[in-house]
C-alpha atoms as a printed R data frame, in Angstrom:
    type eleno elety resid chain resno       x       y       z
1   ATOM     1    CA   UNK     A     1  30.070  76.009  -4.858
2   ATOM     2    CA   UNK     A     2  33.108  76.562  -6.309
3   ATOM     3    CA   UNK     A     3  34.646  74.561  -8.833
4   ATOM     4    CA   UNK     A     4  34.502  73.774 -12.545
5   ATOM     5    CA   UNK     A     5  31.286  74.122 -14.330
6   ATOM     6    CA   UNK     A     6  29.829  70.999 -15.998
7   ATOM     7    CA   UNK     A     7  31.040  70.280 -19.360
8   ATOM     8    CA   UNK     A     8  28.895  70.855 -22.274
9   ATOM     9    CA   UNK     A     9  29.024  69.349 -25.501
10  ATOM    10    CA   UNK     A    10  30.838  71.777 -27.826
11  ATOM    11    CA   UNK     A    11  28.544  73.056 -30.703
12  ATOM    12    CA   UNK     A    12  31.219  73.519 -33.004
13  ATOM    13    CA   UNK     A    13  32.768  70.246 -32.623
14  ATOM    14    CA   UNK     A    14  32.088  67.560 -35.454
15  ATOM    15    CA   UNK     A    15  29.622  65.007 -34.266
16  ATOM    16    CA   UNK     A    16  30.928  61.288 -34.447
17  ATOM    17    CA   UNK     A    17  28.523  58.573 -34.795
18  ATOM    18    CA   UNK     A    18  29.823  55.623 -32.444
19  ATOM    19    CA   UNK     A    19  28.919  52.325 -33.967
20  ATOM    20    CA   UNK     A    20  29.054  49.575 -31.497
21  ATOM    21    CA   UNK     A    21  31.325  46.883 -31.991
22  ATOM    22    CA   UNK     A    22  29.766  43.528 -32.973
23  ATOM    23    CA   UNK     A    23  31.013  39.989 -32.057
24  ATOM    24    CA   UNK     A    24  31.548  37.394 -34.637
25  ATOM    25    CA   UNK     A    25  28.933  35.454 -36.126
26  ATOM    26    CA   UNK     A    26  29.200  32.089 -34.145
27  ATOM    27    CA   UNK     A    27  29.599  34.160 -30.855
28  ATOM    28    CA   UNK     A    28  26.222  35.940 -31.665
29  ATOM    29    CA   UNK     A    29  24.471  33.031 -32.542
30  ATOM    30    CA   UNK     A    30  25.540  31.195 -29.265
31  ATOM    31    CA   UNK     A    31  24.337  34.369 -27.327
32  ATOM    32    CA   UNK     A    32  21.075  34.473 -28.935
33  ATOM    33    CA   UNK     A    33  20.465  30.590 -28.167
34  ATOM    34    CA   UNK     A    34  21.249  31.273 -24.301
35  ATOM    35    CA   UNK     A    35  18.903  34.265 -24.317
36  ATOM    36    CA   UNK     A    36  16.318  32.321 -25.914
37  ATOM    37    CA   UNK     A    37  16.852  29.350 -23.478
38  ATOM    38    CA   UNK     A    38  16.264  31.503 -20.629
39  ATOM    39    CA   UNK     A    39  13.111  33.001 -21.913
40  ATOM    40    CA   UNK     A    40  11.901  29.933 -23.701
41  ATOM    41    CA   UNK     A    41   9.929  28.628 -20.724
42  ATOM    42    CA   UNK     A    42   8.551  31.709 -19.969
43  ATOM    43    CA   UNK     A    43   7.479  32.113 -23.694
44  ATOM    44    CA   UNK     A    44   5.838  28.901 -23.623
45  ATOM    45    CA   UNK     A    45   3.854  29.745 -20.621
46  ATOM    46    CA   UNK     A    46   2.905  33.199 -22.032
47  ATOM    47    CA   UNK     A    47   1.750  31.448 -25.310
48  ATOM    48    CA   UNK     A    48  -0.134  28.819 -23.471
49  ATOM    49    CA   UNK     A    49  -2.135  31.221 -21.545
50  ATOM    50    CA   UNK     A    50  -3.004  33.481 -24.519
51  ATOM    51    CA   UNK     A    51  -4.981  32.886 -27.501
52  ATOM    52    CA   UNK     A    52  -6.643  29.270 -28.147
53  ATOM    53    CA   UNK     A    53  -3.938  27.687 -26.015
54  ATOM    54    CA   UNK     A    54  -5.738  28.048 -22.651
55  ATOM    55    CA   UNK     A    55  -8.172  25.725 -23.674
56  ATOM    56    CA   UNK     A    56  -5.557  23.240 -24.695
57  ATOM    57    CA   UNK     A    57  -3.563  23.426 -21.537
58  ATOM    58    CA   UNK     A    58  -6.898  23.046 -19.381
59  ATOM    59    CA   UNK     A    59  -7.810  20.007 -21.432
60  ATOM    60    CA   UNK     A    60  -4.450  18.302 -20.870
61  ATOM    61    CA   UNK     A    61  -4.299  19.090 -17.205
62  ATOM    62    CA   UNK     A    62  -7.870  17.850 -16.817
63  ATOM    63    CA   UNK     A    63  -7.136  14.686 -18.705
64  ATOM    64    CA   UNK     A    64  -4.044  13.881 -16.620
65  ATOM    65    CA   UNK     A    65  -6.024  14.546 -13.549
66  ATOM    66    CA   UNK     A    66  -9.042  12.512 -14.337
67  ATOM    67    CA   UNK     A    67  -6.564   9.640 -15.135
68  ATOM    68    CA   UNK     A    68  -4.705  10.105 -11.685
69  ATOM    69    CA   UNK     A    69  -8.197  10.344  -9.978
70  ATOM    70    CA   UNK     A    70  -9.769   7.285 -11.670
71  ATOM    71    CA   UNK     A    71  -6.925   4.886 -11.734
72  ATOM    72    CA   UNK     A    72  -7.560   3.923  -8.051
73  ATOM    73    CA   UNK     A    73 -11.177   3.212  -8.366
74  ATOM    74    CA   UNK     A    74 -10.655   1.299 -11.793
75  ATOM    75    CA   UNK     A    75  -8.232  -1.009 -10.149
76  ATOM    76    CA   UNK     A    76 -10.676  -1.747  -7.215
77  ATOM    77    CA   UNK     A    77 -13.514  -2.156  -9.661
78  ATOM    78    CA   UNK     A    78 -11.139  -4.729 -11.607
79  ATOM    79    CA   UNK     A    79 -10.397  -6.564  -8.413
80  ATOM    80    CA   UNK     A    80 -13.963  -6.652  -7.271
81  ATOM    81    CA   UNK     A    81 -15.040  -8.195 -10.681
82  ATOM    82    CA   UNK     A    82 -12.155 -10.918 -10.234
83  ATOM    83    CA   UNK     A    83 -13.660 -11.619  -6.584
84  ATOM    84    CA   UNK     A    84 -17.047 -11.839  -7.878
85  ATOM    85    CA   UNK     A    85 -16.120 -14.412 -10.627
86  ATOM    86    CA   UNK     A    86 -14.094 -16.559  -7.769
87  ATOM    87    CA   UNK     A    87 -17.108 -16.472  -5.659
88  ATOM    88    CA   UNK     A    88 -19.369 -17.460  -8.335
89  ATOM    89    CA   UNK     A    89 -17.333 -20.470  -8.893
90  ATOM    90    CA   UNK     A    90 -17.141 -21.297  -5.342
91  ATOM    91    CA   UNK     A    91 -21.027 -20.923  -5.108
92  ATOM    92    CA   UNK     A    92 -21.413 -23.059  -7.990
93  ATOM    93    CA   UNK     A    93 -19.386 -25.840  -6.274
94  ATOM    94    CA   UNK     A    94 -21.150 -25.450  -3.070
95  ATOM    95    CA   UNK     A    95 -24.549 -25.571  -4.673
96  ATOM    96    CA   UNK     A    96 -23.483 -29.055  -6.175
97  ATOM    97    CA   UNK     A    97 -22.235 -30.423  -2.972
98  ATOM    98    CA   UNK     A    98 -25.543 -29.344  -1.411
99  ATOM    99    CA   UNK     A    99 -27.561 -31.093  -3.883
100 ATOM   100    CA   UNK     A   100 -25.642 -34.085  -3.461
101 ATOM   101    CA   UNK     A   101 -25.933 -34.101   0.276
102 ATOM   102    CA   UNK     A   102 -29.751 -33.601  -0.125
103 ATOM   103    CA   UNK     A   103 -29.934 -36.688  -2.242
104 ATOM   104    CA   UNK     A   104 -28.136 -38.596   0.267
105 ATOM   105    CA   UNK     A   105 -30.268 -37.510   3.241
106 ATOM   106    CA   UNK     A   106 -33.303 -38.483   1.057
107 ATOM   107    CA   UNK     A   107 -31.662 -42.047   0.614
108 ATOM   108    CA   UNK     A   108 -30.752 -42.156   4.214
109 ATOM   109    CA   UNK     A   109 -34.448 -41.492   5.205
110 ATOM   110    CA   UNK     A   110 -35.547 -44.922   3.662
111 ATOM   111    CA   UNK     A   111 -35.625 -47.552   6.630
112 ATOM   112    CA   UNK     A   112 -34.490 -50.337   4.320
113 ATOM   113    CA   UNK     A   113 -31.130 -48.255   3.405
114 ATOM   114    CA   UNK     A   114 -30.743 -47.675   7.143
115 ATOM   115    CA   UNK     A   115 -30.868 -51.116   8.026
116 ATOM   116    CA   UNK     A   116 -28.447 -52.248   5.300
117 ATOM   117    CA   UNK     A   117 -25.955 -49.728   6.403
118 ATOM   118    CA   UNK     A   118 -26.211 -50.557   9.958
119 ATOM   119    CA   UNK     A   119 -25.739 -54.293   9.295
120 ATOM   120    CA   UNK     A   120 -22.675 -53.979   6.796
121 ATOM   121    CA   UNK     A   121 -20.929 -50.975   8.719
122 ATOM   122    CA   UNK     A   122 -21.613 -51.208  12.125
123 ATOM   123    CA   UNK     A   123 -22.223 -55.102  12.429
124 ATOM   124    CA   UNK     A   124 -25.688 -54.850  14.023
125 ATOM   125    CA   UNK     A   125 -27.907 -57.499  14.222
126 ATOM   126    CA   UNK     A   126 -31.674 -57.957  14.923
127 ATOM   127    CA   UNK     A   127 -32.805 -59.673  18.222
128 ATOM   128    CA   UNK     A   128 -32.664 -63.636  17.914
129 ATOM   129    CA   UNK     A   129 -30.124 -63.387  14.873
130 ATOM   130    CA   UNK     A   130 -26.972 -65.142  15.244
131 ATOM   131    CA   UNK     A   131 -23.795 -63.330  14.010
132 ATOM   132    CA   UNK     A   132 -21.071 -65.166  12.494
133 ATOM   133    CA   UNK     A   133 -17.869 -63.987  10.733
134 ATOM   134    CA   UNK     A   134 -15.757 -65.877   8.197
135 ATOM   135    CA   UNK     A   135 -12.104 -65.664   8.642
136 ATOM   136    CA   UNK     A   136  -9.938 -66.268   5.682
137 ATOM   137    CA   UNK     A   137  -7.540 -69.229   5.776
138 ATOM   138    CA   UNK     A   138  -3.896 -68.681   6.622
139 ATOM   139    CA   UNK     A   139  -1.687 -68.419   3.573
140 ATOM   140    CA   UNK     A   140   1.973 -69.592   3.504
141 ATOM   141    CA   UNK     A   141   3.917 -66.486   2.866
142 ATOM   142    CA   UNK     A   142   7.344 -66.541   1.192
143 ATOM   143    CA   UNK     A   143  10.450 -66.057   3.455
144 ATOM   144    CA   UNK     A   144  12.069 -62.773   2.281
145 ATOM   145    CA   UNK     A   145  14.929 -62.596   4.924
146 ATOM   146    CA   UNK     A   146  16.992 -64.917   6.918
147 ATOM   147    CA   UNK     A   147  15.630 -66.339  10.418
148 ATOM   148    CA   UNK     A   148  15.979 -63.741  13.166
149 ATOM   149    CA   UNK     A   149  17.794 -66.065  15.436
150 ATOM   150    CA   UNK     A   150  21.190 -65.404  14.385
151 ATOM   151    CA   UNK     A   151  20.673 -61.593  14.531
152 ATOM   152    CA   UNK     A   152  19.125 -61.834  18.029
153 ATOM   153    CA   UNK     A   153  22.402 -63.668  19.323
154 ATOM   154    CA   UNK     A   154  24.593 -61.008  17.965
155 ATOM   155    CA   UNK     A   155  22.545 -58.193  19.246
156 ATOM   156    CA   UNK     A   156  22.519 -59.856  22.862
157 ATOM   157    CA   UNK     A   157  26.283 -60.445  22.884
158 ATOM   158    CA   UNK     A   158  28.159 -57.645  24.655
159 ATOM   159    CA   UNK     A   159  29.751 -54.817  22.667
160 ATOM   160    CA   UNK     A   160  33.690 -56.151  22.889
161 ATOM   161    CA   UNK     A   161  32.525 -59.412  21.395
162 ATOM   162    CA   UNK     A   162  30.844 -58.017  18.590
163 ATOM   163    CA   UNK     A   163  33.945 -55.732  17.909
164 ATOM   164    CA   UNK     A   164  36.282 -58.818  18.162
165 ATOM   165    CA   UNK     A   165  33.899 -60.621  15.743
166 ATOM   166    CA   UNK     A   166  33.971 -57.726  13.256
167 ATOM   167    CA   UNK     A   167  37.922 -57.372  13.471
168 ATOM   168    CA   UNK     A   168  38.285 -61.218  13.032
169 ATOM   169    CA   UNK     A   169  35.849 -61.122   9.850
170 ATOM   170    CA   UNK     A   170  38.211 -58.608   8.205
171 ATOM   171    CA   UNK     A   171  41.205 -61.161   8.398
């Protein structure tokens, strides 16, 4: 190994303290803000995991998870209540209709009522009875339009005669 030996600091040389150069104050503030921003999220995470904050983080996460998980069942529950109310209204209407039909069935079980309905609505008679019908008298009706005879003559005429009549009517 030939060559020059490594340099040693000279024991007799005066010591010079080197002071690092500093940037102007606005640049230093901007640099510290950038450094804090990069470490800010990590610092928040570290702070949240230490001390009393883990309980707070767990509480917030569990509340958010509970809201997300329970929103679907709650919506189905609310829809089910709406459907139940609609079905109650429908059931009440059907109960009223059933009561009306039962009264009608009891009314129709009466033989006198059945005979009355058969005579009025069906025109039925008992054996030996003579049916008759009253026909209302003919009423003179007012004439609203001209007699149809003139129109039928025009409709039976050939097309060229009707066209000629139309053209003659213009002059």
